[in-house]
Coordinates of C-alpha atoms in Angstrom, one line a residue:
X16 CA 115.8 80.8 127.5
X17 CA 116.1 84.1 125.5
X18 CA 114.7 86.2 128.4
X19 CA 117.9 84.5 130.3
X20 CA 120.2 84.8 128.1
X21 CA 118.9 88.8 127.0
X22 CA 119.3 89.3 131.3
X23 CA 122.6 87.5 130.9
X24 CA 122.1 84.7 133.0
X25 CA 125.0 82.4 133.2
X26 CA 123.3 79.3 131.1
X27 CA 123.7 76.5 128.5
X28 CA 121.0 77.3 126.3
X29 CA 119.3 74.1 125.0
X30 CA 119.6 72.3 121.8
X31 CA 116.2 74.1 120.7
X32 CA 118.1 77.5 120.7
X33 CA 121.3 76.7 119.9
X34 CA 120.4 75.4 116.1
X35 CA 117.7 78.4 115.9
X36 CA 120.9 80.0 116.7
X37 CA 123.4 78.0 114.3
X38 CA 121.0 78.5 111.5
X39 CA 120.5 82.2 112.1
X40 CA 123.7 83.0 111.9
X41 CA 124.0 81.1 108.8
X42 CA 121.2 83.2 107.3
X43 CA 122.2 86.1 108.5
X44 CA 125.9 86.1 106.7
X45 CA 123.5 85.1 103.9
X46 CA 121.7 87.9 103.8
X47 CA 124.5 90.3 104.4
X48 CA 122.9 91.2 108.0
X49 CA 118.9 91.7 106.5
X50 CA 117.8 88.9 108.8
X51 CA 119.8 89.2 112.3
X52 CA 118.4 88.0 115.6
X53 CA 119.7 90.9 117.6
X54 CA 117.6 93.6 116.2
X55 CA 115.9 93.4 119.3
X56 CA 116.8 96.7 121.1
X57 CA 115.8 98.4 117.7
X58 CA 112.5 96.7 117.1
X59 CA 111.5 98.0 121.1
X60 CA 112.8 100.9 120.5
X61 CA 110.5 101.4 117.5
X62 CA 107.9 99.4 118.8
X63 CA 107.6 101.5 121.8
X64 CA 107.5 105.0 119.6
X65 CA 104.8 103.7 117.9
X66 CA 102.6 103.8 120.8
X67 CA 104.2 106.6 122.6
X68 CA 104.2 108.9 119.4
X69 CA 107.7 109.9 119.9
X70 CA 109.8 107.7 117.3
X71 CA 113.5 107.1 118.4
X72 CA 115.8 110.2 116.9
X73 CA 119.0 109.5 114.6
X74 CA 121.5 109.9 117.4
X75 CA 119.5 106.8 119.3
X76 CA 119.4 105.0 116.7
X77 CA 123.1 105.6 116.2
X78 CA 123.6 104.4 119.6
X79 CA 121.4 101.5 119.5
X80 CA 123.2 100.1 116.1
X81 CA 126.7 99.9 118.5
X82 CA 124.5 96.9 120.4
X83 CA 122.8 95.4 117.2
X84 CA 124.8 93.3 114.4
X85 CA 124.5 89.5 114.2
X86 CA 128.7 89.7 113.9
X87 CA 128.7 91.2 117.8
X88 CA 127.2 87.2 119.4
X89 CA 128.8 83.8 119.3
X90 CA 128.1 80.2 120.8
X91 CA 131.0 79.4 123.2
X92 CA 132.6 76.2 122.8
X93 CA 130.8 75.2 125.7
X94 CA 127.4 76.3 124.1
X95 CA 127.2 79.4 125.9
X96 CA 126.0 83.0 123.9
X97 CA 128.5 85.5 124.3
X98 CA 128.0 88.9 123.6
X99 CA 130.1 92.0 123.1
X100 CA 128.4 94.1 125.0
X101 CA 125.7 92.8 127.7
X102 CA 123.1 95.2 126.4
X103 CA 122.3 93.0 123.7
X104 CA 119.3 91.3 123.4
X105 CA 118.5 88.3 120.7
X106 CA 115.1 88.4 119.4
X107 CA 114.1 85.0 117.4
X108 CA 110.6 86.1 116.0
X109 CA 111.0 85.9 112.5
X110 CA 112.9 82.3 112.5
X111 CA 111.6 80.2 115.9
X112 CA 108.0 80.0 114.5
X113 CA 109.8 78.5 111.6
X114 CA 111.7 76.3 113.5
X115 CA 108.7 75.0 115.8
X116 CA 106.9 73.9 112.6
X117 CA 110.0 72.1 111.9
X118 CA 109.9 70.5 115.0
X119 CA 106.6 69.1 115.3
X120 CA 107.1 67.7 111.3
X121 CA 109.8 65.7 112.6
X122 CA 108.1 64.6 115.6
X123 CA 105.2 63.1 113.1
X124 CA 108.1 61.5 111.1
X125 CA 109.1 59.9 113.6
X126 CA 106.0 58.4 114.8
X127 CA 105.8 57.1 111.2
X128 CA 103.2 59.5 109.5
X129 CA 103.6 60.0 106.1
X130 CA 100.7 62.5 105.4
X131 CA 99.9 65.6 107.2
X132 CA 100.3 69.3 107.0
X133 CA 102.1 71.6 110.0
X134 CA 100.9 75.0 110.2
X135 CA 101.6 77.4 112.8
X136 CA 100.2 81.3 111.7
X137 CA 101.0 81.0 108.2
X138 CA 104.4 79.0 108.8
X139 CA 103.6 75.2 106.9
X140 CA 105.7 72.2 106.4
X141 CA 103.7 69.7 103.7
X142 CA 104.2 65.8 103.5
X143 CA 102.6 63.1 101.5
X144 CA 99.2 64.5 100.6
X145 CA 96.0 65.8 101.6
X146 CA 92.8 63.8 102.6
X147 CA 92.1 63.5 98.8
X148 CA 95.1 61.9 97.9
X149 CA 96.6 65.1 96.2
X150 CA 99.1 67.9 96.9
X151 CA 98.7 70.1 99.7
X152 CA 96.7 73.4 98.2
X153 CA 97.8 76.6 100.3
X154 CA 96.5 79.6 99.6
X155 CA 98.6 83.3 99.6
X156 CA 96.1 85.9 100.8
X157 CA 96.0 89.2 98.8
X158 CA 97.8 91.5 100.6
X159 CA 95.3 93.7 101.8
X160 CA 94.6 95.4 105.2
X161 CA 92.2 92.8 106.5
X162 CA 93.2 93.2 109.8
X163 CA 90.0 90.8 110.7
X164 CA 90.8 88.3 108.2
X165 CA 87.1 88.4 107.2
X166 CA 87.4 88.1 103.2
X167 CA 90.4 85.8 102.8
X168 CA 90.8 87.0 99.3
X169 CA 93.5 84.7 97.5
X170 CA 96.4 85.8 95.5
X171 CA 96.8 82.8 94.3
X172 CA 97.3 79.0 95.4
X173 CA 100.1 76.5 95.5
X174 CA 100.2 72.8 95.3
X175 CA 103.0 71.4 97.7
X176 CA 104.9 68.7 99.5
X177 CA 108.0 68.1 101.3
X178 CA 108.8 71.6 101.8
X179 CA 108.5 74.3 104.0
X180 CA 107.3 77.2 103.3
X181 CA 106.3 80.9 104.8
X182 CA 105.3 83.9 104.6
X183 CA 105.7 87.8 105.9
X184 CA 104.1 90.9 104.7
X185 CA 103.7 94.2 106.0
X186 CA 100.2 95.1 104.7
X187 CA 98.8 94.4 108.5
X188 CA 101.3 95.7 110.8
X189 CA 102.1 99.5 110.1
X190 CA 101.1 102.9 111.7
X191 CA 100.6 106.1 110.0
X192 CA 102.8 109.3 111.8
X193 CA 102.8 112.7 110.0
X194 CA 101.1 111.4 106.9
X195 CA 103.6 108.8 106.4
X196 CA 103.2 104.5 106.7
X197 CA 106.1 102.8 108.8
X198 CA 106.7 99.3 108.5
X199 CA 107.0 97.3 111.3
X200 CA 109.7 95.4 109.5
X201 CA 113.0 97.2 110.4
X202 CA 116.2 96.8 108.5
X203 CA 118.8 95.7 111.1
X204 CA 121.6 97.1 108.6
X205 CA 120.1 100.8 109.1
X206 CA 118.3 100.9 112.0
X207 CA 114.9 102.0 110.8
X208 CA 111.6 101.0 109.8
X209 CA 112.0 99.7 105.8
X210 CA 110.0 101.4 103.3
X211 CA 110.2 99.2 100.6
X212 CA 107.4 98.0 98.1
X213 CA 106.9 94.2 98.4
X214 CA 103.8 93.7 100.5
X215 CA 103.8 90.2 101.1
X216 CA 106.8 87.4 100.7
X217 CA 106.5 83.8 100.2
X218 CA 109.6 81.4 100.4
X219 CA 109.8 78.1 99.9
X220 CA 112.6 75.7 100.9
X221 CA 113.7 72.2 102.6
X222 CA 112.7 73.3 106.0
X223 CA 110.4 76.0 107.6
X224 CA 113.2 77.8 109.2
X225 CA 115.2 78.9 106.6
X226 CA 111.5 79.7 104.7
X227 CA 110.4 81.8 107.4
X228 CA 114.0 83.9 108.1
X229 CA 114.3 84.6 104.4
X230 CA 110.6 85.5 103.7
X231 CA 111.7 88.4 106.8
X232 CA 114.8 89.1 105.4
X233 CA 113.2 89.5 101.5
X234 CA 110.6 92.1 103.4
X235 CA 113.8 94.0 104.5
X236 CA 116.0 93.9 101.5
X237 CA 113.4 95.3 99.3
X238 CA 112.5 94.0 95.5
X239 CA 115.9 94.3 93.8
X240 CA 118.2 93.1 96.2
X241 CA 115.6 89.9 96.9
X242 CA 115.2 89.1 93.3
X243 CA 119.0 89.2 93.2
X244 CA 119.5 87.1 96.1
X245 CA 116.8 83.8 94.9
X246 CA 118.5 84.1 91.4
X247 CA 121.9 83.0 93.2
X248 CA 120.3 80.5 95.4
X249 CA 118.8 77.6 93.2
X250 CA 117.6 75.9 96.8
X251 CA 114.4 77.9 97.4
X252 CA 112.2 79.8 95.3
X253 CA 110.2 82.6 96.2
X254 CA 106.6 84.7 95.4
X255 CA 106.4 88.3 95.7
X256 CA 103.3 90.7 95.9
X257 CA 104.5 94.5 95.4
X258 CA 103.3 97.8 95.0
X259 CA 103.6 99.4 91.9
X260 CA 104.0 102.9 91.1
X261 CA 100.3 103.3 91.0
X262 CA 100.1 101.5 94.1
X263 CA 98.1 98.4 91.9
X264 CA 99.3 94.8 93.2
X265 CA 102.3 93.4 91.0
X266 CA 103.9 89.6 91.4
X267 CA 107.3 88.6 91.0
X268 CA 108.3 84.9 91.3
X269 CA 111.0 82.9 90.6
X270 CA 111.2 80.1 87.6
X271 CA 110.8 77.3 90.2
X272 CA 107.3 78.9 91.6
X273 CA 105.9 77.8 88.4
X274 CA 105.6 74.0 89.4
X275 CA 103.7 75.0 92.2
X276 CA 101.3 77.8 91.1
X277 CA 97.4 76.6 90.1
X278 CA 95.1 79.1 90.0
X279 CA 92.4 79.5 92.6

């Protein structure tokens, strides 16, 4: 559907995209434009430096922010995406995951189970309890580049249900050029690469879609601005592994994370 729609097909997107889309829009006025679905033609163009070795210069990026900005796409009345300029393109990584999860929860819901646990790379929704009758024990991994995955060292671990909850960190997907990291998290607001110090970002909330758009959008507002933004919004709380100045691991998490915090 997003292929389609990014080709600008004439089509009625489904009920699947259209409340990815709803809700992203929702986030993205949020988030003042951190998280925005049509970052897409920057991302590439990044993406594609990266393994070319010839990053994208300030007057493309110039250019390429004309076609990006969540305020630039709207749902027709008759459920159609129209955009202000037809070389937009919608990218839903960092939400439909989210959503998926989401969607499969409800689909056990409604089948009448109470108990089980929906993960899709990192993305979770919790209900009821585990096999031993207790909360659901997910572990946050140490943010370290482990690109194999081999030690699983936890940060900590967190005892849940009825939630969603997600995570996104940086600390496996960068590349080095001229001495200096790039993220592969880029700031839709900006048009380049962040280069900010949290490492990893955990959200919880009601559902995994809002959870896994505002752990992305936390990576791209940086430490301040995403400590700001969870102390305004009493609905989800939020764990954060940064960098300090001597590049040691530091945590930041809000007053709700407590509840859920046991250590490892």
């Amino acid at each position: 559907t997003i292929t389609r729609i990014n080709r600008n097909e004439d089509i009625v997107p489904d009920t699947f995209f259209t409340n990815v889309f709803r809700r992203s829009m929702e986030i993205s006025k949020e988030t003042n434009g951190a998280f925005d679905i049509t970052v897409a033609p920057l991302a590439n163009a990044w993406g594609f430096g990266f393994k070319k070795g010839a990053f994208p210069d300030s007057a493309m990026i110039d250019s390429l922010l004309e076609i990006t900005g969540y305020t630039k796409v709207v749902l027709s009345e008759e459920g159609k995406v129209v955009k202000q300029d037809e070389r937009m393109m919608l990218s839903c990584s960092a939400v439909a995951k989210g959503y998926a999860v989401d969607v499969i929860a409800q689909f056990l819901a409604k089948k009448g189970i109470t108990n089980f646990m929906v993960d899709i790379g990192g993305e979770i929704v919790a209900r009821g309890e585990n096999p031993k009758k207790e909360l659901w024990r997910i572990g946050i991994n140490k943010p370290i580049d482990d690109s194999l995955a081999v030690n699983q060292d936890l940060q900590t671990i967190l005892e849940i249900t009825d939630l969603g909850l997600a995570t996104s960190g940086n600390y496996r997907n960068y590349y080095y050029k001229d001495g200096k990291k790039y993220a592969h998290t880029i700031d839709p607001r900006t048009g380049y690469p962040v280069q900010h110090n949290i490492l990893s970002s955990t959200v919880i909330a009601k559902d995994c879609m809002t959870a896994d758009a505002l752990a992305t959008a936390f990576m791209v507002m940086g430490l301040e601005e995403a400590e700001a933004f969870c102390k305004a919004d009493t609905t989800i709380d939020a764990y954060f592994i940064y960098s300090g100045e001597n590049g040691e691991f530091k945590t930041y998490y809000t007053e709700g994370m407590k509840k859920y915090i046991t250590t490892p």
